[in-house]
XYZ file of C-alpha atoms in Angstrom:
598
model
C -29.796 7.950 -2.562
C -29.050 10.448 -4.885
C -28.378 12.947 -2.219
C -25.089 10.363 -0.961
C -21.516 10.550 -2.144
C -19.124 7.749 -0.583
C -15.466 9.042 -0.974
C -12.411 8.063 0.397
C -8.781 9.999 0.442
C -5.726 8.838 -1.133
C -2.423 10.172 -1.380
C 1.682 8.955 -0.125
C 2.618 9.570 3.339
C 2.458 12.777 4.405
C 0.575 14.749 1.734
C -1.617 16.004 4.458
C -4.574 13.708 4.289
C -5.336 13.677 8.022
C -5.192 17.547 8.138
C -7.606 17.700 4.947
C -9.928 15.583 6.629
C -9.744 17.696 9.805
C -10.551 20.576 8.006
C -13.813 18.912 5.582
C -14.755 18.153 9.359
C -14.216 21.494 10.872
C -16.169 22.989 7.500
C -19.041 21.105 7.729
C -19.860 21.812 11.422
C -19.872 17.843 12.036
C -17.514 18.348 15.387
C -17.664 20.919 18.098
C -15.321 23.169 19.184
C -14.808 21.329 22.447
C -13.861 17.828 20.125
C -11.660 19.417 17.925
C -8.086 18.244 17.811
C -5.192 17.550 15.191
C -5.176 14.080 13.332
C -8.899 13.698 15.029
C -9.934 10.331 13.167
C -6.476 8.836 13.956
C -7.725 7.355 17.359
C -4.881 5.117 18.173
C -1.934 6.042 20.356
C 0.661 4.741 18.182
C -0.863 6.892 15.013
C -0.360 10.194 16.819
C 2.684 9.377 17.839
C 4.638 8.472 14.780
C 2.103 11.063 12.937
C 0.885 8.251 10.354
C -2.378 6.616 9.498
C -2.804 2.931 9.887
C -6.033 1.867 9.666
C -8.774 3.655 7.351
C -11.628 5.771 9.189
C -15.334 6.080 8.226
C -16.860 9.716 9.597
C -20.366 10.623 8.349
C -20.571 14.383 7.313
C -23.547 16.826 6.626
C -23.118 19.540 3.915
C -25.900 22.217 2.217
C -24.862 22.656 -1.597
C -27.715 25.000 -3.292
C -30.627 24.609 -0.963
C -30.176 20.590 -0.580
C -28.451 18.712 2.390
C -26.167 15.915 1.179
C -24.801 13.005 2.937
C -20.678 12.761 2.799
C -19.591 9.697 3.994
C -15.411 9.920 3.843
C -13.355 7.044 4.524
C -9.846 8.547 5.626
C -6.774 5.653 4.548
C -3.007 5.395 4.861
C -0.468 6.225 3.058
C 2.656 4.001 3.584
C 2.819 1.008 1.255
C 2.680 -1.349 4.075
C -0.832 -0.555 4.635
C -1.677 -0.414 1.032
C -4.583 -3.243 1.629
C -6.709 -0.724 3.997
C -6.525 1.306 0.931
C -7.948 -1.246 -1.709
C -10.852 -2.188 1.142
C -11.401 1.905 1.197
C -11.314 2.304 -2.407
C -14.001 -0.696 -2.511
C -16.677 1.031 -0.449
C -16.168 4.441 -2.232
C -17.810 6.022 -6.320
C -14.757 8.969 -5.645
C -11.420 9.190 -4.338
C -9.608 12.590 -4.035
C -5.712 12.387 -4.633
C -4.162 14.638 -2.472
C -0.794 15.439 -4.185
C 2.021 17.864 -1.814
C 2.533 21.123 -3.775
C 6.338 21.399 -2.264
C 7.285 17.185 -2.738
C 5.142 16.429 -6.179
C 3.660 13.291 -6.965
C 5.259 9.980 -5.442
C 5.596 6.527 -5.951
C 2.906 5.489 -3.646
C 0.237 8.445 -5.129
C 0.866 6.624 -8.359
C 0.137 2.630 -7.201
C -3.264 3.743 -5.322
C -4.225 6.235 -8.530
C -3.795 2.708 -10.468
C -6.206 1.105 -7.586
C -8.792 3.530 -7.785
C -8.918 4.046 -11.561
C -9.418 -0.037 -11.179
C -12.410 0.029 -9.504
C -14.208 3.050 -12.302
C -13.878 5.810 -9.217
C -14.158 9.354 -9.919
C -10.792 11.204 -8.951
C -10.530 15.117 -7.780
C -7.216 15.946 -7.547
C -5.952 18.077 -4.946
C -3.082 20.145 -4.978
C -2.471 20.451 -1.032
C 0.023 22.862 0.863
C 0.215 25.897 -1.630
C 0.513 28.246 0.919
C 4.388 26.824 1.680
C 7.402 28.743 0.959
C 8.583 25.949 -0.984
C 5.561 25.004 -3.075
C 5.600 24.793 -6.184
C 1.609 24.805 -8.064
C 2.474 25.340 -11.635
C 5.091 22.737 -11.841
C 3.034 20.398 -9.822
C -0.414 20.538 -11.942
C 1.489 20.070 -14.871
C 2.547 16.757 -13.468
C -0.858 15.665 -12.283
C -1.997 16.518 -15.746
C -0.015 14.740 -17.314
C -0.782 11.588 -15.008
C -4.273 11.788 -14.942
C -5.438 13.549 -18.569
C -7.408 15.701 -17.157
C -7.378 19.576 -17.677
C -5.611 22.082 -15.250
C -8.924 23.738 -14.306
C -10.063 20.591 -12.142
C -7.127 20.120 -9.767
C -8.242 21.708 -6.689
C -6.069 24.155 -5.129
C -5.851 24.272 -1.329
C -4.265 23.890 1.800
C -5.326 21.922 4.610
C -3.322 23.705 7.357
C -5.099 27.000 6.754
C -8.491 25.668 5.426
C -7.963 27.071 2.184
C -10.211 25.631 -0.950
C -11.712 23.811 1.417
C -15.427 25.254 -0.152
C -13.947 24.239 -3.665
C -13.242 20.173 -2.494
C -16.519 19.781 -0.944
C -18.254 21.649 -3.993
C -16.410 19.405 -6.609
C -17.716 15.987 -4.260
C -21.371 17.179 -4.752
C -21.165 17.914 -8.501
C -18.096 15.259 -9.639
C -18.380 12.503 -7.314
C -21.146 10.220 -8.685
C -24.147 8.967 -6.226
C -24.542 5.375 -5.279
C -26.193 2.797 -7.686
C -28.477 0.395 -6.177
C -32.074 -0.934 -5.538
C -33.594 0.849 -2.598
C -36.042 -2.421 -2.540
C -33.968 -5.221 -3.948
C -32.122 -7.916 -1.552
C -30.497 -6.689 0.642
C -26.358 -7.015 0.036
C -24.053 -5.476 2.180
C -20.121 -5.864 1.571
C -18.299 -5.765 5.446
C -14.682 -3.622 4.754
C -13.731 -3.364 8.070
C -14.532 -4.127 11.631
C -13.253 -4.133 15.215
C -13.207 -5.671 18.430
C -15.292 -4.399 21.212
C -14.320 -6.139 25.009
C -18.583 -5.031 26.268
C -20.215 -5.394 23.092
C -18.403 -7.919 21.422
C -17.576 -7.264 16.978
C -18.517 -4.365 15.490
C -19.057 -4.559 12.077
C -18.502 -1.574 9.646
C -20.145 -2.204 6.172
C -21.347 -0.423 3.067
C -24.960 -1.398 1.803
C -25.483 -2.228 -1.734
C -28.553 -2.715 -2.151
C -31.621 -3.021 0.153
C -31.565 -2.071 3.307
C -31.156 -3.106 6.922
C -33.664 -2.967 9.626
C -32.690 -3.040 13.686
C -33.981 -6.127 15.152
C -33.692 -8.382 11.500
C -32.444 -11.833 10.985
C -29.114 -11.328 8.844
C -26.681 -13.620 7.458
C -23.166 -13.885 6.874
C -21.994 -15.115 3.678
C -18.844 -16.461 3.810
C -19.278 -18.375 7.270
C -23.267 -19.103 6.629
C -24.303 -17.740 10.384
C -27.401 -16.112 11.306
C -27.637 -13.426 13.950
C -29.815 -10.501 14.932
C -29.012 -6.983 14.011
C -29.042 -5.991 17.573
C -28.004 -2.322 17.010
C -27.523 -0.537 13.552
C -26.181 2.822 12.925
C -24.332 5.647 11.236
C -20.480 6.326 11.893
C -20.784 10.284 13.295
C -17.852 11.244 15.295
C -19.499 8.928 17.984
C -21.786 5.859 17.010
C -25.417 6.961 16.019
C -27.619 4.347 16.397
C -30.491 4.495 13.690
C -33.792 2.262 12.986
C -32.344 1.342 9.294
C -30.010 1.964 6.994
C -30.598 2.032 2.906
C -28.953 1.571 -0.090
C -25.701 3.395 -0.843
C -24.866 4.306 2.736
C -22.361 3.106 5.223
C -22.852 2.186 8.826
C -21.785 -0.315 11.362
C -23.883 -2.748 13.004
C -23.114 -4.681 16.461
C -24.858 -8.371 16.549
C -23.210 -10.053 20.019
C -20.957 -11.751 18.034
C -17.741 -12.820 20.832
C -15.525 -14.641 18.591
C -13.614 -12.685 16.306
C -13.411 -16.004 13.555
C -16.617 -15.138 12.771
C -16.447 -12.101 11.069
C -14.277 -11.612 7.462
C -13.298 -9.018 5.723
C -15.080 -8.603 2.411
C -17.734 -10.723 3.446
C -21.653 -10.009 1.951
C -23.991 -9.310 4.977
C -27.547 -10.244 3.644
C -31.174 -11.568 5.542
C -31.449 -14.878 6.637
C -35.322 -15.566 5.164
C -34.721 -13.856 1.864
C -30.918 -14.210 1.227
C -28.864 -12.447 -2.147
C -28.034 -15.330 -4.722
C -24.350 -14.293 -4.755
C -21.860 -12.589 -2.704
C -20.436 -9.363 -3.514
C -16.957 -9.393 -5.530
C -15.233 -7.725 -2.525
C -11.687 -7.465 -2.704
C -8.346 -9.545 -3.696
C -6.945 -11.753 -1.110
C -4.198 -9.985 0.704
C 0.012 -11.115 -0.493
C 2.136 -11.002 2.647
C 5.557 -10.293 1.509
C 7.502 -10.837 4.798
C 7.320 -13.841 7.151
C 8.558 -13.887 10.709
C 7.556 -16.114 14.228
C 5.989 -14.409 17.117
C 6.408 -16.230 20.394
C 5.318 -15.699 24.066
C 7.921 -14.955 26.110
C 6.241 -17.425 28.896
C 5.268 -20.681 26.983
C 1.848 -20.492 28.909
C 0.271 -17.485 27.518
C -0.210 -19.187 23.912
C -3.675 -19.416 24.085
C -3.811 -15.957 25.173
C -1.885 -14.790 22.455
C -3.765 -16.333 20.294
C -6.808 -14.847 20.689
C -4.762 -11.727 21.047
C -3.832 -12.279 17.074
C -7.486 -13.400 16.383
C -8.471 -9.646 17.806
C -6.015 -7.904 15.821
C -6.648 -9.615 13.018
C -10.443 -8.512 12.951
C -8.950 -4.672 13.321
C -6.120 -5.546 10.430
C -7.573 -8.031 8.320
C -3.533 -8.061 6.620
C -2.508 -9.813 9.549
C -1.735 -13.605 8.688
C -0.750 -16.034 10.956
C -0.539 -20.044 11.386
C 0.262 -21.567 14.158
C 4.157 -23.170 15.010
C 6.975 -24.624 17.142
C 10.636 -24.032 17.593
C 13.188 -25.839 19.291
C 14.682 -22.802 20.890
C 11.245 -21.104 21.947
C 8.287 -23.414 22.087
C 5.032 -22.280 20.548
C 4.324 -19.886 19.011
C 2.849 -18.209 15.102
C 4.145 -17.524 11.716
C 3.018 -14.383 10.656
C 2.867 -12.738 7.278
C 3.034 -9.092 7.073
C 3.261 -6.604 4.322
C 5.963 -5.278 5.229
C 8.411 -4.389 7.811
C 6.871 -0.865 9.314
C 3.437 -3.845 9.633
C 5.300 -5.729 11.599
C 6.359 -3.125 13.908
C 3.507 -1.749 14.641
C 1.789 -5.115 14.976
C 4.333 -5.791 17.721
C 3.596 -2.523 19.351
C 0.069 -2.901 19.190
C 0.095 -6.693 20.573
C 2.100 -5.042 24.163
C -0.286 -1.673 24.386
C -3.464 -3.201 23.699
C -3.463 -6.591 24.946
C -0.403 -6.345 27.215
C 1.315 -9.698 25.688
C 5.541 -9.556 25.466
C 6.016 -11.094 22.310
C 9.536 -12.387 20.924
C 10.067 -11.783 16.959
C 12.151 -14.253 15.159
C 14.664 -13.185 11.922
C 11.898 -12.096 9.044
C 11.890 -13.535 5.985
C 10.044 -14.766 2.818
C 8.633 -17.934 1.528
C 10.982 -19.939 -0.803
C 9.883 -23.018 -2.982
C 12.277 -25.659 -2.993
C 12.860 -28.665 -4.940
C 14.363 -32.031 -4.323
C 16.253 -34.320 -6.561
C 14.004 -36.982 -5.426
C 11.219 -35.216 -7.033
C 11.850 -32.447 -9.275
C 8.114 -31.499 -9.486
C 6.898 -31.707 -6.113
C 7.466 -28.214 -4.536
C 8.169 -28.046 -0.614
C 7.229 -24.548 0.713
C 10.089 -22.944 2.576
C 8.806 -20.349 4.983
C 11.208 -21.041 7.822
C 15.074 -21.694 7.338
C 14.314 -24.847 9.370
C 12.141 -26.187 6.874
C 14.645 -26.113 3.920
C 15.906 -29.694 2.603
C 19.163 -31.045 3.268
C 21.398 -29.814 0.981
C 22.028 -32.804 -0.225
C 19.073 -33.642 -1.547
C 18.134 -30.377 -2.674
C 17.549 -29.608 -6.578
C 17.197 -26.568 -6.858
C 15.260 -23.568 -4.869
C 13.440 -20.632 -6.523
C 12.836 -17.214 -4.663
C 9.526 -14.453 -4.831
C 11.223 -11.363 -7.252
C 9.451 -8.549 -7.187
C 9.386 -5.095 -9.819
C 10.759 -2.032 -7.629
C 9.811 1.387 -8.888
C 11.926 3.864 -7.319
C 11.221 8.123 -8.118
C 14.044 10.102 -6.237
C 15.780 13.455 -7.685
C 18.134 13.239 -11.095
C 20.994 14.071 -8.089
C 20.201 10.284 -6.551
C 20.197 8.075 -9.590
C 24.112 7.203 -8.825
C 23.199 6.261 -4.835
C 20.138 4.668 -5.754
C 21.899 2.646 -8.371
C 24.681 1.081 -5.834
C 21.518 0.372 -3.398
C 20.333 -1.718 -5.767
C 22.564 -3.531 -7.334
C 24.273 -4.198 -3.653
C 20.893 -5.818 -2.806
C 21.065 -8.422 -6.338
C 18.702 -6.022 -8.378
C 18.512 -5.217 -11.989
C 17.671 -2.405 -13.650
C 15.176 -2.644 -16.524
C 14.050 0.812 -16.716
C 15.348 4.831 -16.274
C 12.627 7.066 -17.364
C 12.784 11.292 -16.906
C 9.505 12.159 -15.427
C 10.614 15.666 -15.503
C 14.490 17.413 -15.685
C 14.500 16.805 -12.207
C 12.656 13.794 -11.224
C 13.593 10.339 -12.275
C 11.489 6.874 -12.273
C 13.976 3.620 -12.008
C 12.729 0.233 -12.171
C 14.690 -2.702 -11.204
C 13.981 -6.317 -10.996
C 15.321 -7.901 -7.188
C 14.682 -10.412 -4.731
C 11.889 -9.453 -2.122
C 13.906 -11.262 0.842
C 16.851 -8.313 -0.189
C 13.883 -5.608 0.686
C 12.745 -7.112 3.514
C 15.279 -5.597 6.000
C 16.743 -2.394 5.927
C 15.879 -1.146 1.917
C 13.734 1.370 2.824
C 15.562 2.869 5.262
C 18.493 2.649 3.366
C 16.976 4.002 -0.010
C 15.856 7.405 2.622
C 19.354 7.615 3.740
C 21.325 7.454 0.198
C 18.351 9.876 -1.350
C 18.155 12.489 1.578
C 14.841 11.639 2.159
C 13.832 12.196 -1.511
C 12.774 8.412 -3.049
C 9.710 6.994 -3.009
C 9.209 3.549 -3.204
C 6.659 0.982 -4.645
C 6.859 -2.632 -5.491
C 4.924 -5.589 -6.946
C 5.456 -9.208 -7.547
C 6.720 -10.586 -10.693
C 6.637 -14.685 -9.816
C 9.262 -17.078 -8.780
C 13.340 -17.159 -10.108
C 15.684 -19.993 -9.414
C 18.424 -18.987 -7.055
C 21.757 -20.003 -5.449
C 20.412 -19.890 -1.531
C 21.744 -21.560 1.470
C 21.162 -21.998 4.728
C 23.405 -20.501 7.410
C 23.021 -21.832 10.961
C 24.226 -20.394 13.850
C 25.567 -23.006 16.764
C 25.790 -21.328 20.147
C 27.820 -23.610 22.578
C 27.991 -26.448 19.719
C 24.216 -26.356 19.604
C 22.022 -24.961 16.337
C 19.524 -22.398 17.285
C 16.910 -22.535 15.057
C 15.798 -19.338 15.751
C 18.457 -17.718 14.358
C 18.967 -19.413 10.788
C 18.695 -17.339 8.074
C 18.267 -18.223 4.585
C 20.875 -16.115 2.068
C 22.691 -15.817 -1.296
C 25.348 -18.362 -1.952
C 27.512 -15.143 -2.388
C 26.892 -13.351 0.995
C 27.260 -16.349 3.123
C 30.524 -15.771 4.397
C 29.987 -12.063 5.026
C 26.710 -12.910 6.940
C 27.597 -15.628 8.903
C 30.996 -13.421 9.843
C 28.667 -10.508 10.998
C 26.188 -12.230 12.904
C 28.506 -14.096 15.197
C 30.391 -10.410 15.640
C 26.880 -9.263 16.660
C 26.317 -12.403 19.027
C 29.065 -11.748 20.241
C 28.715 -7.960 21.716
C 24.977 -8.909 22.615
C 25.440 -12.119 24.706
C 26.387 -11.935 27.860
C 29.350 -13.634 29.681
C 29.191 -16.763 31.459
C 30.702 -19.053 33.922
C 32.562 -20.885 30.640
C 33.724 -20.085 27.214
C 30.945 -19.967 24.823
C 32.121 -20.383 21.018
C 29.497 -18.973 18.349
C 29.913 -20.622 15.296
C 27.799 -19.998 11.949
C 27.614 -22.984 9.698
C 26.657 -23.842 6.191
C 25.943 -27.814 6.460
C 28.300 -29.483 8.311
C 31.012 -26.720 6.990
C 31.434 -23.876 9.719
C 32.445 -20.715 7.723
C 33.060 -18.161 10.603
C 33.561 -17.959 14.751
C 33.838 -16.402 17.667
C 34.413 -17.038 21.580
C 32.988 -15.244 24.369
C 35.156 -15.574 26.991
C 34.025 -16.723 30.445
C 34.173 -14.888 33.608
C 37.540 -15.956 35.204
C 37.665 -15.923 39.078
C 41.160 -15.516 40.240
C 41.990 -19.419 42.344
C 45.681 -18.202 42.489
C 45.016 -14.925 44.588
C 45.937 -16.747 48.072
C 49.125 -18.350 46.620
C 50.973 -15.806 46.382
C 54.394 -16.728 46.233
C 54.858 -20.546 46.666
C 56.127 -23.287 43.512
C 54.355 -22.591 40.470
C 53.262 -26.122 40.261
C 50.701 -25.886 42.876
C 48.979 -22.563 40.777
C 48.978 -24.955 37.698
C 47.128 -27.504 39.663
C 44.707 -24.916 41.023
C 44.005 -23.903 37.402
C 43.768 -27.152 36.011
C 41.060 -28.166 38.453
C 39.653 -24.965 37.255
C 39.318 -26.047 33.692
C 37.594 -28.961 34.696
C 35.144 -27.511 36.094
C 34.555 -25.133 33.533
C 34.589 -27.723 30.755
C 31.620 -29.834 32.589
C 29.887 -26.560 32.797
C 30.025 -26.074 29.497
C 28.541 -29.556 28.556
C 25.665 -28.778 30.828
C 25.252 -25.181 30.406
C 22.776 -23.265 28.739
C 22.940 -20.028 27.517
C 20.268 -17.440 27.553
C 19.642 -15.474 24.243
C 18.305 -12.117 24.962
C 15.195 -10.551 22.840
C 17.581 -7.808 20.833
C 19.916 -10.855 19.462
C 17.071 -12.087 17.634
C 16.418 -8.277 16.040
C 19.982 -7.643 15.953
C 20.323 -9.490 12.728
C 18.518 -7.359 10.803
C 20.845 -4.409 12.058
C 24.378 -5.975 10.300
C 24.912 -2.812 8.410
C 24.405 -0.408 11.029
């Protein structure tokens, strides 16, 4: 064991983490030539395409340090916020983290939160000053800051850069002599904590885990925890490049483990893997429960392929244990799921992920977040709002309190004014304006999370250049003035499309959104009027006018009298269309919401 050192890599998006671990690959000779490639442990289409991380990889290494050979077992993680909870399951399989910092951009606001996570859980942190070698790098400046942030002395930040495999020596030498090696007992119960796992169409769940204590044997009798099932360690192993299957694994090494197991409810997250004839006492504090912060439905397209969406989800969910979802109907679109996500880039790529890997065409409903409201009725009984639909009738309602969260925003001094307007535009507060340097600020406001939910971030890039980072966390429930706007297409509400706002935006949100119905919808047969509606009060609407065919084009000439009749028979027909009509919504409406400021 004490030849181990579990680490995992932490930094904001793109600091260069997937380069650095390229390189610690490349240095220790655990690839060949012929499998070398650029962002090698990002595996997943959609990851080399947009050039980000979403899911955390474990890659065994093998490294000589002074005549001994030492295990590295590195645990790669993202960097965007949404995916901060692969990060805290990293973080709890890890004794080191290094914090990757960009020489040229400085510390950020997401460095910061997953410093705070890893100085949480007692791990050791080598800093890393990354991308020196860049024209517009600035080291000096940029160790002074992690100094300052960390407390520890300018000699141990790390100097390299990942592109040209410079320092690389240094980082692996610091691991070795900084990075503490597991605790344990070799020969004590065996306690394994499971922080992460995937699903496997030929072999069924594989299991990634991180053994505490004791060890696992091929062939054994193990036990799960949290669900109480026994199964058969069927094939045991360490994570090379490739799978490498192994008699046993001990104490204070990581390896993944394949049992049969076909349904993916079976496996959680965090759970304690330990043997079924002499089990642990207690369970492993793994980690926190994950907090999605933005609700939204996903239906099947074709009400048929429910079931096989579900256990679409039930797979994903296994891969991206953030993934929430219960199950629900709507008027407009049948059955279908609520979903929590952390965030809107989550639910994105969930969406993506659900048509490339399991080939389902998925509608997404308005996002949102859960409200509490509270009747008159009962002042103290709290309904749980996480659908427009399921708010109380306004006349009965009390009052109804909304999730706030704490933003912490760094952008450049340059920004503060921009940044400012953002925020107050979207109800915020400011509580806090600190100088982290002449050039860098930190703002903190308090706002509504259903504000953030939409555009924020892209907004806050657009108003900063680019230059603010963003982090947020909860701060509890405040009572606010919200309402419910429904949208009537053709005189009937379509659930689908409520949206719960700010007393004070109403107007200027129902106005946009039947605008935006109206250049997305197409024409029919008859008029179709979109209304949007607070109540019984409509505050805004629109017509799309129907196709007209021309009745009169064979009278030409003639009394007028008989063209009036031939349009009044006309209208008739139109009208009883209308009554009977139904009108189609297309897939972008429901997105196009989201888009009113564009």
């Amino acid at each position: 064991m004490k030849n181990i050192r579990n680490f995992c890599i932490i930094a904001h998006i793109d600091h260069g983490k997937s380069t650095l671990a390229d390189r610690l690959l490349d240095f220790t000779g655990s690839i060949s030539d012929r499998e070398k490639q650029d962002q090698l442990l990002d595996n997943m289409d959609l990851e080399r395409e947009r050039g980000i991380t979403i899911k955390s990889h474990a890659i065994q290494m093998h490294y000589e340090h002074n005549g001994e050979t030492y295990t590295l077992n590195l645990i790669d993680t993202p960097g965007h916020v949404d995916f901060s909870y692969e990060v805290s399951r990293s973080i709890a399989a890890c004794e080191g983290a290094l914090l990757v910092v960009d020489a040229a951009q400085s510390i950020q606001a997401q460095t910061i939160s997953n410093l705070y996570l890893a100085l949480e859980n007692d791990l050791e942190i080598i800093p890393v000053l990354n991308k020196v070698d860049l024209p517009s790098a600035n080291p000096e400046e940029v160790t002074d800051d992690i100094v300052d942030l960390l407390g520890c002395e300018a000699e141990e930040v790390v100097p390299a850069s990942a592109k040209i495999g410079l320092g690389i020596e240094d980082i692996l030498t610091a691991i070795i002599e900084r990075v503490p090696a597991p605790e344990g007992e070799a020969n004590g119960t065996l306690q394994a904590l499971v922080f992460d796992s995937v699903y496997n169409p030929f072999r069924g769940v594989e299991t990634y885990f991180r053994v505490l204590n004791g060890s696992i044997k091929k062939g054994q009798k193990i036990k799960f925890m949290a669900t109480g099932k026994d199964y058969f360690a069927d094939e045991i192993g360490t994570l090379k490049l490739k799978q490498e299957p192994k008699k046993e694994i001990h104490a204070g090494d990581v390896g993944y483990l394949i049992t049969g197991i076909k349904d993916a409810r079976e496996v959680k997250v965090g759970d304690t893997i330990t043997l079924s004839d002499a089990p642990a006492t207690s369970a492993i504090e793994g980690f926190e429960d994950v907090k999605p912060m933005v609700f939204a439905g996903i239906y099947p397209v074709d009400t048929e392929d429910y079931e096989e969406l579900r256990s679409s989800m039930e797979k994903l969910q296994l891969n991206d244990a953030s993934l929430v979802f219960v199950p629900e109907s709507s008027a407009a679109l049948g059955f279908g799921f609520r979903c929590g996500f952390l965030g809107m880039l989550h639910m994105e790529i969930i969406q993506e992920r659900l048509e490339r890997e399991f080939n389902m065409t998925v509608i997404t409903t308005v996002p949102n977040v859960s409200y509490h409201a509270f009747t008159k009725k009962d002042p103290n009984d709290i309904v749980i709002v996480n659908n427009p639909s399921d708010l109380p009738d306004p006349s009965s309602l009390d009052r109804v309190e909304e999730p706030f969260i704490k933003a912490s925003i760094i952008t450049k001094s340059d920004f503060v004014g921009n940044v400012m307007s953002l925020c107050i535009d979207k109800r915020g507060t400011i509580t806090n304006q600190t100088y982290l340097t002449t050039e860098r600020v930190e703002l903190t406001f308090d706002m509504p999370l259903a504000e953030i939910v939409f555009d924020f971030y892209d907004r806050l890039k657009t108003v900063s250049k680019g230059y603010a980072s963003f982090d947020y966390s909860p701060l509890g429930l405040r009572t606010s003035k919200l309402v419910r706007v429904d949208i009537l297409l053709n005189a009937q509400p379509v659930d689908a499309l409520s949206a719960l706002v700010h007393l004070d935006n109403a107007h200027t949100i129902g106005k946009k959104m039947c605008e935006k119905l109206k250049e997305l919808i197409p024409r029919q047969q008859f008029d179709i009027p979109i209304q949007a509606a607070i109540g019984s009060k409509i505050i805004s609407r629109e017509t799309i006018k129907a196709l007209r065919k021309d009745v009169t084009a064979k009278c030409y000439g003639g009394d007028i009298s008989r063209k009036r009749k031939l349009l009044e028979k006309q209208k008739k027909g139109k009208k009883r269309m209308r009554q009977v009509g139904n009108v189609e919504i297309p897939q972008q409406a429901f997105m196009a919401v989201l888009k009113l400021n564009d």
